[in-house]
Each structure stands twice: as structure tokens, then as C-alpha cells.
Coordinates of C-alpha atoms in Angstrom, one line a residue:
X1 CA 0.0 0.0 0.0
X2 CA 2.8 2.4 0.9
X3 CA 4.5 1.7 -2.4
X4 CA 1.4 2.5 -4.4
X5 CA 0.9 5.8 -2.5
X6 CA 4.5 6.8 -3.2
X7 CA 4.0 6.2 -6.9
X8 CA 1.8 9.2 -7.0
X9 CA 2.8 12.9 -7.4
X10 CA 4.6 14.1 -4.3
X11 CA 2.8 17.2 -3.0
X12 CA 4.5 17.7 0.4
X13 CA 6.8 15.9 2.8
X14 CA 4.4 12.9 3.4
X15 CA 1.6 13.7 1.0
X16 CA 1.1 12.1 -2.5
X17 CA -1.6 12.9 -5.0
X18 CA -3.0 9.8 -6.8
X19 CA -4.9 9.5 -10.0
X20 CA -8.1 7.5 -10.1
X21 CA -6.3 4.2 -11.0
X22 CA -3.7 4.6 -8.3
X23 CA -6.4 5.4 -5.8
X24 CA -8.4 2.3 -6.7
X25 CA -5.2 0.2 -6.6
X26 CA -4.4 1.5 -3.1
X27 CA -7.8 0.5 -1.8
X28 CA -7.7 -2.9 -3.5
X29 CA -4.1 -4.0 -2.9
X30 CA -3.7 -7.3 -1.1
X31 CA -1.6 -7.6 2.1
X32 CA -1.4 -5.5 5.2
X33 CA -3.7 -2.5 5.5
X34 CA -2.1 0.6 6.9
X35 CA -3.8 2.2 9.9
X36 CA -6.2 5.0 9.1
X37 CA -5.9 8.1 11.2
X38 CA -8.4 10.4 9.4
X39 CA -10.5 10.7 6.2
X40 CA -12.0 13.9 4.9
X41 CA -12.9 15.7 1.7
X42 CA -13.9 18.9 0.2
X43 CA -15.5 19.7 -3.2
X44 CA -12.3 19.0 -5.1
X45 CA -10.3 16.3 -3.3
X46 CA -10.7 13.4 -0.9
X47 CA -7.8 12.7 1.6
X48 CA -6.7 9.9 3.8
X49 CA -4.1 10.2 6.5
X50 CA -2.5 6.9 7.3
X51 CA 0.1 5.6 9.7
X52 CA 3.0 3.5 8.3
X53 CA 4.9 2.2 11.3
X54 CA 4.9 5.3 13.4
X55 CA 5.2 7.8 10.6
X56 CA 2.3 9.6 8.8
X57 CA 1.6 8.9 5.1
X58 CA -1.1 10.9 3.3
X59 CA -2.8 10.3 0.0
X60 CA -5.4 12.3 -1.9
X61 CA -7.3 12.1 -5.2
X62 CA -9.6 14.3 -7.2
X63 CA -13.4 14.3 -6.7
X64 CA -15.0 13.8 -10.1
X65 CA -18.7 14.6 -10.8
X66 CA -19.2 15.0 -7.1
X67 CA -18.2 11.4 -6.5
X68 CA -15.2 9.4 -5.4
X69 CA -14.3 5.8 -4.5
X70 CA -15.0 5.4 -0.8
X71 CA -12.0 4.8 1.5
X72 CA -14.3 2.9 3.8
X73 CA -14.4 0.1 1.2
X74 CA -10.9 -0.7 2.7
X75 CA -10.8 1.3 5.9
X76 CA -14.1 0.9 7.9
X77 CA -13.2 3.8 10.2
X78 CA -13.3 6.2 7.2
X79 CA -17.1 6.1 7.2
X80 CA -17.5 9.0 9.6
X81 CA -15.4 11.3 7.4
X82 CA -17.3 10.3 4.3
X83 CA -20.6 11.1 6.0
X84 CA -19.4 14.5 7.2
X85 CA -18.1 15.3 3.7
X86 CA -21.5 14.5 2.2
X87 CA -23.4 16.6 4.7
X88 CA -21.1 19.6 4.2
X89 CA -20.2 19.4 0.5
X90 CA -22.7 17.0 -1.1
X91 CA -20.0 14.7 -2.5
X92 CA -20.9 11.0 -2.6
X93 CA -18.6 8.1 -1.5
X94 CA -19.1 5.2 -3.9
X95 CA -19.1 1.7 -2.5
X96 CA -19.1 3.0 1.1
X97 CA -19.4 0.5 3.9
X98 CA -21.9 2.4 6.0
X99 CA -25.6 2.8 5.9
X100 CA -25.6 6.3 4.5
X101 CA -27.1 8.0 7.6
X102 CA -26.2 11.7 8.0
X103 CA -23.4 12.6 10.4
X104 CA -24.3 16.3 11.0
X105 CA -27.4 17.3 9.2
X106 CA -30.5 16.2 11.2
X107 CA -32.8 17.8 8.5
X108 CA -33.1 21.2 10.2
X109 CA -30.4 23.1 8.3
X110 CA -31.6 26.0 6.2
X111 CA -29.7 24.5 3.2
X112 CA -28.2 21.1 2.6
X113 CA -24.5 20.9 1.6
X114 CA -23.8 24.4 3.0
X115 CA -20.1 24.5 2.0
X116 CA -20.8 23.5 -1.6
X117 CA -20.8 25.8 -4.5
X118 CA -24.2 24.4 -5.3
X119 CA -26.1 24.1 -1.9
X120 CA -29.5 22.5 -1.9
X121 CA -32.7 23.3 -0.1
X122 CA -33.1 22.4 3.5
X123 CA -34.5 19.0 4.5
X124 CA -37.1 17.8 6.9
X125 CA -36.2 16.9 10.4
X126 CA -35.5 13.2 10.9
X127 CA -38.1 11.3 12.9
X128 CA -37.0 8.9 15.6
X129 CA -37.5 5.2 14.8
X130 CA -40.4 3.9 16.9
X131 CA -39.5 1.2 19.5
X132 CA -35.8 2.2 19.9
X133 CA -34.4 3.1 23.3
X134 CA -32.5 6.4 23.5
X135 CA -29.8 7.5 25.9
X136 CA -30.0 11.3 25.5
X137 CA -27.0 13.5 25.6
X138 CA -27.8 14.9 29.0
X139 CA -27.8 11.4 30.6
X140 CA -24.7 10.0 28.8
X141 CA -22.3 11.1 31.5
X142 CA -20.2 12.9 28.9
X143 CA -19.4 16.7 28.7
X144 CA -20.9 17.2 25.3
X145 CA -23.7 16.2 23.0
X146 CA -23.6 12.6 22.1
X147 CA -26.8 10.5 21.9
X148 CA -27.2 6.7 21.6
X149 CA -30.2 4.7 20.3
X150 CA -30.3 1.0 20.8
X151 CA -32.5 -2.1 21.2
X152 CA -32.7 -4.2 24.3
X153 CA -32.8 -8.0 24.0
X154 CA -33.1 -10.0 27.2
X155 CA -31.9 -7.1 29.2
X156 CA -28.8 -6.5 27.1
X157 CA -28.0 -3.6 24.6
X158 CA -28.0 -4.5 20.9
X159 CA -27.7 -2.7 17.6
X160 CA -26.3 0.6 19.0
X161 CA -26.4 3.7 16.8
X162 CA -24.4 6.8 17.7
X163 CA -25.4 10.4 17.0
X164 CA -22.3 12.5 17.5
X165 CA -22.9 15.5 15.3
X166 CA -25.5 17.2 17.4
X167 CA -23.4 20.3 18.0
X168 CA -21.1 20.6 15.0
X169 CA -19.4 23.9 15.5
X170 CA -17.7 24.5 12.1
X171 CA -14.4 25.5 13.9
X172 CA -12.2 24.2 11.1
X173 CA -14.0 26.1 8.5
X174 CA -13.8 29.3 10.5
X175 CA -10.0 29.0 10.5
X176 CA -9.8 29.3 6.7
X177 CA -8.3 32.6 5.7
X178 CA -6.7 33.3 9.1
X179 CA -3.1 33.3 9.9
X180 CA -2.0 30.4 12.1
X181 CA -1.5 32.9 14.9
X182 CA -5.0 34.2 14.5
X183 CA -6.4 30.7 14.4
X184 CA -4.5 29.5 17.5
X185 CA -7.1 30.7 20.1
X186 CA -9.8 28.5 18.3
X187 CA -7.5 25.5 18.3
X188 CA -6.6 26.1 22.0
X189 CA -10.2 25.6 22.9
X190 CA -11.1 22.7 20.6
X191 CA -11.6 20.3 23.5
X192 CA -11.5 20.6 27.3
X193 CA -9.1 17.6 27.5
X194 CA -6.7 19.2 25.0
X195 CA -5.9 22.8 25.9
X196 CA -2.2 21.9 25.4
X197 CA -2.3 18.9 23.1
X198 CA -4.4 20.4 20.3
X199 CA -2.3 23.6 20.0
X200 CA 1.0 21.7 20.2
X201 CA -0.1 19.4 17.3
X202 CA -1.3 22.4 15.3
X203 CA 1.9 24.4 15.9
X204 CA 4.0 21.4 14.9
X205 CA 2.1 21.2 11.6
X206 CA 2.5 25.0 11.1
X207 CA 6.3 24.7 11.7
X208 CA 6.6 21.9 9.2
X209 CA 4.7 23.9 6.6
X210 CA 7.0 26.9 7.1
X211 CA 10.1 24.7 7.1
X212 CA 11.0 25.4 10.7
X213 CA 12.1 23.2 13.6
X214 CA 11.2 24.3 17.2
X215 CA 14.3 24.5 19.3
X216 CA 15.1 22.1 22.1
X217 CA 14.0 24.6 24.7
X218 CA 10.5 24.9 23.1
X219 CA 10.3 21.2 22.5
X220 CA 11.0 20.4 26.2
X221 CA 8.6 23.1 27.4
X222 CA 5.8 21.6 25.3
X223 CA 6.6 18.1 26.6
X224 CA 6.3 19.2 30.2
X225 CA 3.0 21.0 29.6
X226 CA 1.6 17.9 27.8
X227 CA 2.5 15.7 30.8
X228 CA 0.9 18.1 33.3
X229 CA -2.2 18.1 31.2
X230 CA -2.1 14.3 30.9
X231 CA -2.1 13.9 34.7
X232 CA -5.0 16.3 35.1
X233 CA -7.2 14.7 32.4
X234 CA -6.5 11.2 33.6
X235 CA -7.5 12.2 37.1
X236 CA -10.7 13.8 35.7
X237 CA -11.6 10.6 33.7
X238 CA -10.9 8.4 36.7
X239 CA -13.1 10.5 39.0
X240 CA -15.9 10.6 36.5
X241 CA -15.8 6.9 36.0
X242 CA -15.6 6.2 39.7
X243 CA -18.7 8.3 40.4
X244 CA -20.6 6.2 37.8
X245 CA -19.9 3.0 39.7
X246 CA -20.4 4.4 43.2
X247 CA -16.7 4.6 44.1
X248 CA -17.1 7.9 45.7
X249 CA -13.9 7.7 47.9
X250 CA -11.7 7.1 44.8
X251 CA -13.5 9.9 42.9
X252 CA -12.9 12.4 45.8
X253 CA -9.2 11.6 46.0
X254 CA -8.9 12.0 42.2
X255 CA -10.7 15.3 42.3
X256 CA -8.6 16.6 45.2
X257 CA -5.4 15.6 43.3
X258 CA -6.6 17.4 40.1
X259 CA -7.5 20.5 42.1
X260 CA -4.0 20.4 43.7
X261 CA -2.5 20.5 40.2
X262 CA -4.7 23.3 39.1
X263 CA -3.8 25.3 42.3
X264 CA -0.1 24.7 41.7
X265 CA -0.5 26.1 38.2
X266 CA -2.4 29.2 39.4
X267 CA 0.3 29.8 42.0
X268 CA 2.9 29.8 39.3
X269 CA 1.0 32.5 37.4
X270 CA -0.5 30.4 34.6
X271 CA -4.1 29.3 34.0
X272 CA -5.5 26.4 36.0
X273 CA -5.9 24.3 32.9
X274 CA -2.9 25.6 31.0
X275 CA -4.8 27.5 28.4
X276 CA -3.1 29.9 26.0
X277 CA 0.4 28.9 26.9
X278 CA 1.4 27.4 23.6
X279 CA 2.4 29.8 20.7
X280 CA 3.3 29.0 17.1
X281 CA 6.9 30.1 17.9
X282 CA 7.1 28.5 21.3
X283 CA 5.3 29.5 24.5
X284 CA 4.1 32.5 26.4
X285 CA 7.1 34.6 27.4
X286 CA 6.1 34.9 31.1
X287 CA 6.0 31.1 31.5
X288 CA 8.6 29.8 34.0
X289 CA 8.5 26.1 33.1
X290 CA 10.9 24.7 35.7
X291 CA 9.2 26.1 38.8
X292 CA 5.8 25.1 37.3
X293 CA 7.0 21.5 36.8
X294 CA 8.5 21.3 40.2
X295 CA 5.4 22.6 41.9
X296 CA 3.2 20.0 40.1
X297 CA 5.5 17.2 41.0
X298 CA 5.5 18.4 44.6
X299 CA 1.7 18.1 44.9
X300 CA 1.3 14.8 43.0
X301 CA 4.1 12.5 44.2
X302 CA 2.9 12.2 47.8
X303 CA -0.6 11.3 46.5
X304 CA 0.4 8.4 44.3
X305 CA 0.5 5.6 46.9
X306 CA -3.0 6.3 48.2
X307 CA -4.5 6.6 44.7
X308 CA -3.0 3.3 43.7
X309 CA -4.4 1.6 46.8
X310 CA -7.9 3.0 46.2
X311 CA -7.8 2.2 42.5
X312 CA -7.0 -1.5 43.3
X313 CA -9.9 -1.7 45.9
X314 CA -12.5 -0.4 43.4
X315 CA -11.1 -2.1 40.3
X316 CA -13.5 -5.1 40.4
X317 CA -16.5 -2.8 39.8
X318 CA -15.0 -1.9 36.4
X319 CA -14.1 -5.5 35.4
X320 CA -15.6 -6.3 31.9
X321 CA -17.0 -2.8 31.5
X322 CA -16.9 -1.5 27.9
X323 CA -14.3 -4.1 26.7
X324 CA -12.5 -3.3 23.5
X325 CA -10.8 -6.4 21.9
X326 CA -7.2 -6.1 20.7
X327 CA -8.3 -7.0 17.1
X328 CA -10.8 -4.1 17.1
X329 CA -8.3 -1.7 18.5
X330 CA -5.9 -2.5 15.7
X331 CA -8.5 -2.6 12.9
X332 CA -9.9 0.9 13.8
X333 CA -6.6 2.4 14.8
X334 CA -7.8 3.2 18.3
X335 CA -4.8 4.8 19.9
X336 CA -4.1 6.6 23.2
X337 CA -4.9 5.1 26.6
X338 CA -7.9 3.2 25.3
X339 CA -5.9 1.5 22.6
X340 CA -2.9 0.7 24.9
X341 CA -5.3 -0.9 27.4
X342 CA -6.4 -3.2 24.6
X343 CA -2.9 -4.2 23.6
X344 CA -2.2 -1.6 20.8
X345 CA 1.0 -0.1 22.0
X346 CA 0.9 3.1 19.9
X347 CA 2.3 6.1 21.7
X348 CA 3.5 8.9 19.4
X349 CA 5.7 10.3 22.1
X350 CA 8.2 7.5 21.3
X351 CA 8.9 9.0 17.9
X352 CA 9.5 12.5 19.1
X353 CA 13.0 13.9 19.0
X354 CA 14.5 14.5 22.5
X355 CA 12.1 12.1 24.2
X356 CA 13.5 10.5 27.3
X357 CA 12.2 7.0 26.5
X358 CA 13.4 5.4 29.6
X359 CA 10.6 7.1 31.5
X360 CA 7.9 5.6 29.4
X361 CA 7.5 2.2 31.0
X362 CA 3.7 1.6 30.9
X363 CA 2.4 -0.7 28.2
X364 CA -1.0 -1.6 29.6
X365 CA -2.7 -5.0 29.4
X366 CA -4.8 -6.5 26.6
X367 CA -8.0 -6.8 28.7
X368 CA -9.4 -3.7 27.2
X369 CA -12.1 -3.1 29.9
X370 CA -12.8 -0.3 32.4
X371 CA -10.5 -1.8 35.0
X372 CA -7.6 -2.0 32.6
X373 CA -8.1 1.6 31.5
X374 CA -8.3 2.9 35.0
X375 CA -5.1 1.0 36.1
X376 CA -3.3 2.3 33.1
X377 CA -4.3 5.9 33.7
X378 CA -2.7 5.7 37.1
X379 CA 0.4 4.0 35.7
X380 CA 0.7 6.8 33.0
X381 CA 0.5 9.4 35.8
X382 CA 3.5 7.7 37.4
X383 CA 5.3 7.8 34.1
X384 CA 4.5 11.4 33.5
X385 CA 6.1 12.3 36.8
X386 CA 9.2 10.3 35.9
X387 CA 9.3 11.9 32.4
X388 CA 9.1 15.4 33.8
X389 CA 11.9 14.6 36.2
X390 CA 14.1 13.3 33.3
X391 CA 13.4 16.4 31.2
X392 CA 14.2 18.8 34.1
X393 CA 17.6 17.0 34.4
X394 CA 18.6 17.8 30.8
X395 CA 16.2 20.5 29.7
X396 CA 17.0 22.1 26.4
X397 CA 19.4 19.4 25.4
X398 CA 20.2 19.8 21.7
X399 CA 19.6 16.8 19.4
X400 CA 20.5 18.4 16.0
X401 CA 17.2 17.5 14.4
X402 CA 17.2 19.2 10.9
X403 CA 14.5 21.6 9.8
X404 CA 12.1 20.2 7.2
X405 CA 11.7 21.4 3.6
X406 CA 9.3 24.3 3.4
X407 CA 6.3 23.1 1.2
X408 CA 3.6 25.3 2.7
X409 CA 2.0 22.1 3.9
X410 CA 2.6 20.3 7.2
X411 CA 1.4 17.4 9.5
X412 CA 1.7 17.7 13.2
X413 CA 0.9 15.3 16.0
X414 CA 0.9 15.3 19.8
X415 CA 0.1 12.5 22.2
X416 CA -2.7 14.0 24.2
X417 CA -4.1 12.5 27.4
X418 CA -6.8 10.6 25.4
X419 CA -4.7 9.7 22.4
X420 CA -2.9 11.0 19.4
X421 CA -4.1 14.3 18.0
X422 CA -3.2 15.1 14.3
X423 CA -3.3 18.3 12.3
X424 CA -2.8 18.8 8.6
X425 CA -2.5 22.4 7.3
X426 CA -1.9 24.0 4.0
X427 CA -0.8 27.7 3.8
X428 CA -1.2 30.2 1.0
X429 CA 0.3 33.7 1.3
X430 CA 0.8 33.1 5.0
X431 CA -2.8 32.3 5.7
X432 CA -4.6 29.0 6.2
X433 CA -5.9 27.6 2.9
X434 CA -7.0 24.2 4.2
X435 CA -6.9 22.5 7.6
X436 CA -8.0 19.2 9.1
X437 CA -7.9 18.0 12.7
X438 CA -8.2 14.5 14.0
X439 CA -9.1 14.0 17.7
X440 CA -8.7 10.5 19.2
X441 CA -12.5 10.4 19.9
X442 CA -13.2 10.0 16.2
X443 CA -11.6 6.5 16.1
X444 CA -13.8 5.4 19.0
X445 CA -17.0 6.2 17.1
X446 CA -16.6 3.3 14.8
X447 CA -16.1 0.8 17.6
X448 CA -18.7 2.1 20.1
X449 CA -21.5 -0.2 18.8
X450 CA -19.3 -3.3 19.3
X451 CA -17.9 -2.2 22.6
X452 CA -21.3 -1.3 24.1
X453 CA -23.1 -4.4 22.7
X454 CA -24.1 -6.7 25.6
X455 CA -23.9 -4.1 28.3
X456 CA -27.0 -3.5 30.4
X457 CA -28.7 -0.1 29.7
X458 CA -27.9 1.1 33.2
X459 CA -24.1 0.6 32.6
X460 CA -23.9 2.6 29.4
X461 CA -23.0 6.0 31.1
X462 CA -20.2 4.3 33.1
X463 CA -18.9 2.6 29.9
X464 CA -18.9 5.9 28.0
X465 CA -17.1 7.7 30.9
X466 CA -14.5 4.9 31.1
X467 CA -13.8 5.3 27.4
X468 CA -13.5 9.1 27.9
X469 CA -14.9 9.9 24.5
X470 CA -15.0 13.7 23.9
X471 CA -18.0 14.8 21.8
X472 CA -16.4 18.2 21.2
X473 CA -13.5 16.4 19.6
X474 CA -15.8 14.9 17.0
X475 CA -18.1 17.8 16.2
X476 CA -15.4 20.2 15.0

């Protein structure tokens, strides 16, 4: 597959344009299927961002007569991107694997295909299917609009459908025509679990497009901020999951630990959730990263033993909850903590220059259930503390990484608390000409029906909280 992609016209560092025959050959080639990170399209081209080993590889082809051969014919996880593209642009994926249901347009838009040069008239609101059970967004346990509909057979959930486009914000489209610096505040608030990770991935893409390489001091500052955010988000997800299974004592300790991190940040003169610290050229000038890191370590290290003890006491309540099989994690490229807890060991931090790999010890299990995810969250907090300590011991160490070729197009990635976040950006005259973001929650959409099948309806909110899916990361 990689060979066929590279036979196309090279557009940028890892991006190749394929003609129709090459595109069809890529989707039909026998052998190993590369992992799909993201699929998207506009009126002129369809794109797939793939992972070859631990490196990105991107392919695109032209949309002809508002149609293209569907990537989901080979990559099942591409279905969401195809549905979004149809709702926004009115381009049709041929031989798609899904059922053709809308992703975003519930029939209440004033015009269909609103981004198209030929938008259509508005539709009629979709009516609920009679007899289906619904878990509405306000009862899902998630901080964002996501709705489930399902059948119940002998007390167990079957045939789950996911509605994740209830609050599509159009953030990516609003970034078109802005400079990267003007767009950064939008990126910095893309998701509440990625105030650092989203802008770091975006700024790395911008730097590659401009042919720049952030210096070792910037690199290490970004790494420390990412690890502080990772600990805070893991504690939030553990507390939220614990509340769902009546483990109030564990939840309280997690909440207190997270508040201690937030207070330490505030005392060091930065925002409690580390917002607006990442800049395209580095970080906010008033940020003192070493005292910040030391303060966070000082409040977290004494709490680890008690958190570990409480986690082990309540772990049986999460056994078997929302189990994701290793084969499904690999097929749908589920990364981050959820993937690692299911035996998929992808962690894009391992490919970063300057990474102190000896601090990354956690690998997780392959059980893939709520208990495995919670145990891994605590283990990754331990690793984050060790990694921060290693970075402080050699901060700003030069690694002589060369600057990339400036092609006005770039791909950036950051390992956020909930998984790998990817940005692709194309610049024109210094402004954003095209942009795409991939939050780790998108990869979970395709596996949710399988993961939730067989649960009791009462356990659905706990399973969703354990998976830590972020609806705001889907509806961008």
C-alpha cells in the first residue's frame, strides 16, 4: 500500500496525489492495511491520513462529478469522514461501507451541503425510529452532546447507533483565511481535554509547513506541559468513571489531586488548565516552566500511593465494562490510553526527538475493559512524573534535528491524554488555505456499537465515561 501511494505525485513531505487508477489500486491492494488516522474531503479532493509504522503517510485524489471511490471500502473507520463530507459538501462516496445515515445534518439546516458551490434546499427533520431506546446527551455522562439509540434484548443492549454530530461547530471552516497565529485561540479551545495537546499538534504542523524546527527549549517546554495536562485529564476521567460505579472515595481523591495540580498552576502565574500557553513560535514569554514543573511534582508525588491503593480496591467494579478487543483496536486504529489498554501499544511520544524514552514504562494489558483503562491511567501518571523529572535533568538538550523542507503544507501530532491528535494544514500567502484535525475520539465512534453491545442499559453511562470519548473532539 505504501509503495502504491508513493508512486503518486509528491505534494509535500508525506503527501502524495493519486490519479483514479492509483487510488483504486491503493484500496484494493492485497496484504497489510495501513492504519487509518483520518479521512476527509472537500468539493475538489478526498484525503486519507495513514500511519505507516509510526510515521504519517497521506494520499489524496480528485473528486469527479461529485463522486469518489470510498476509502471505507478498505478502511471501515473512514465512514465518519465520508458522512461528514456528504453533509457539508454534497459529494458522494461510492461503495461506502456504512448505511448512509447523516453525520451532522438532522434535517433542520436551512440549506443542505452548505459549503458546496451548489447548496440544496433544507431538508425535513428526521423522525425517531419507533421502538428504539434512547440514551439522550444529558444522561450520557459525557461533557458534550452525544446520543445513543439501541434495542434491548433479554436485558442487554444490541444494535447501537451513535449520533455524535448534534453540535457541529464549524471551527475548522472558521480557520480558513486566518493566519496560524489568528487561528490558534480557536485551536486552543477545541476540547477541554486538549488545551495543550491540540495547539501543540497544530503548531508542529505549522512549523513543518513553514520549514521550521522548534528548538530544544521549546520542545521540552511543550513536553512538560503535555505531561501536566495528561495527569490532570487522567484524574478527571478516573473521578468521573468512579462516580458512575459508586466509588465515591476514589473519585474524591482524584478530584482533590486534580485540584492540587490546578492550584499549583495558578500559584505559578498560569491558568489552572494551562490554556493559552502554547504559541506558534514556542510558549508564552512569562511562563517559567521549571518552577511550574517542580510545583506540580511536589503536589502529585505524595498522593500516588493512596491513589494506587484506592484504585485497586474499586477495580472489580470496572471489570468487563466496555471491553474493546485487541483486534478491534488495531482494525480501527484506536490509539491513546484506550488502545494501549487493549494491547495496541501506539504512543507517538516514542517517535519525538528528544524524548527520554526510559521514563515511558507503561504498556498496559490487553483486557481492554474499564478496569484495565483505570489502572493504566494511574500508571501513566506515574510515568508522567518520571518523564518530567528526566526532562528537568537535561532541559534544552540539543539533538541536532534538521529543519524540514518548506512546502507550505505540514502534518503535526501530539500524544494527548486521550490519544494521538493530528493536524494537517496548507498555507497560502501566509494564511490557512485548508486544515483538518483528528481527535482520538473519532476513532472510537466506529467501535462504540461493538464495545457497548451486551452491556445493560444502566451501565452505558459508566462505559462511556471509562472510554473518555469527547463529543467536542468529534463535532469540530
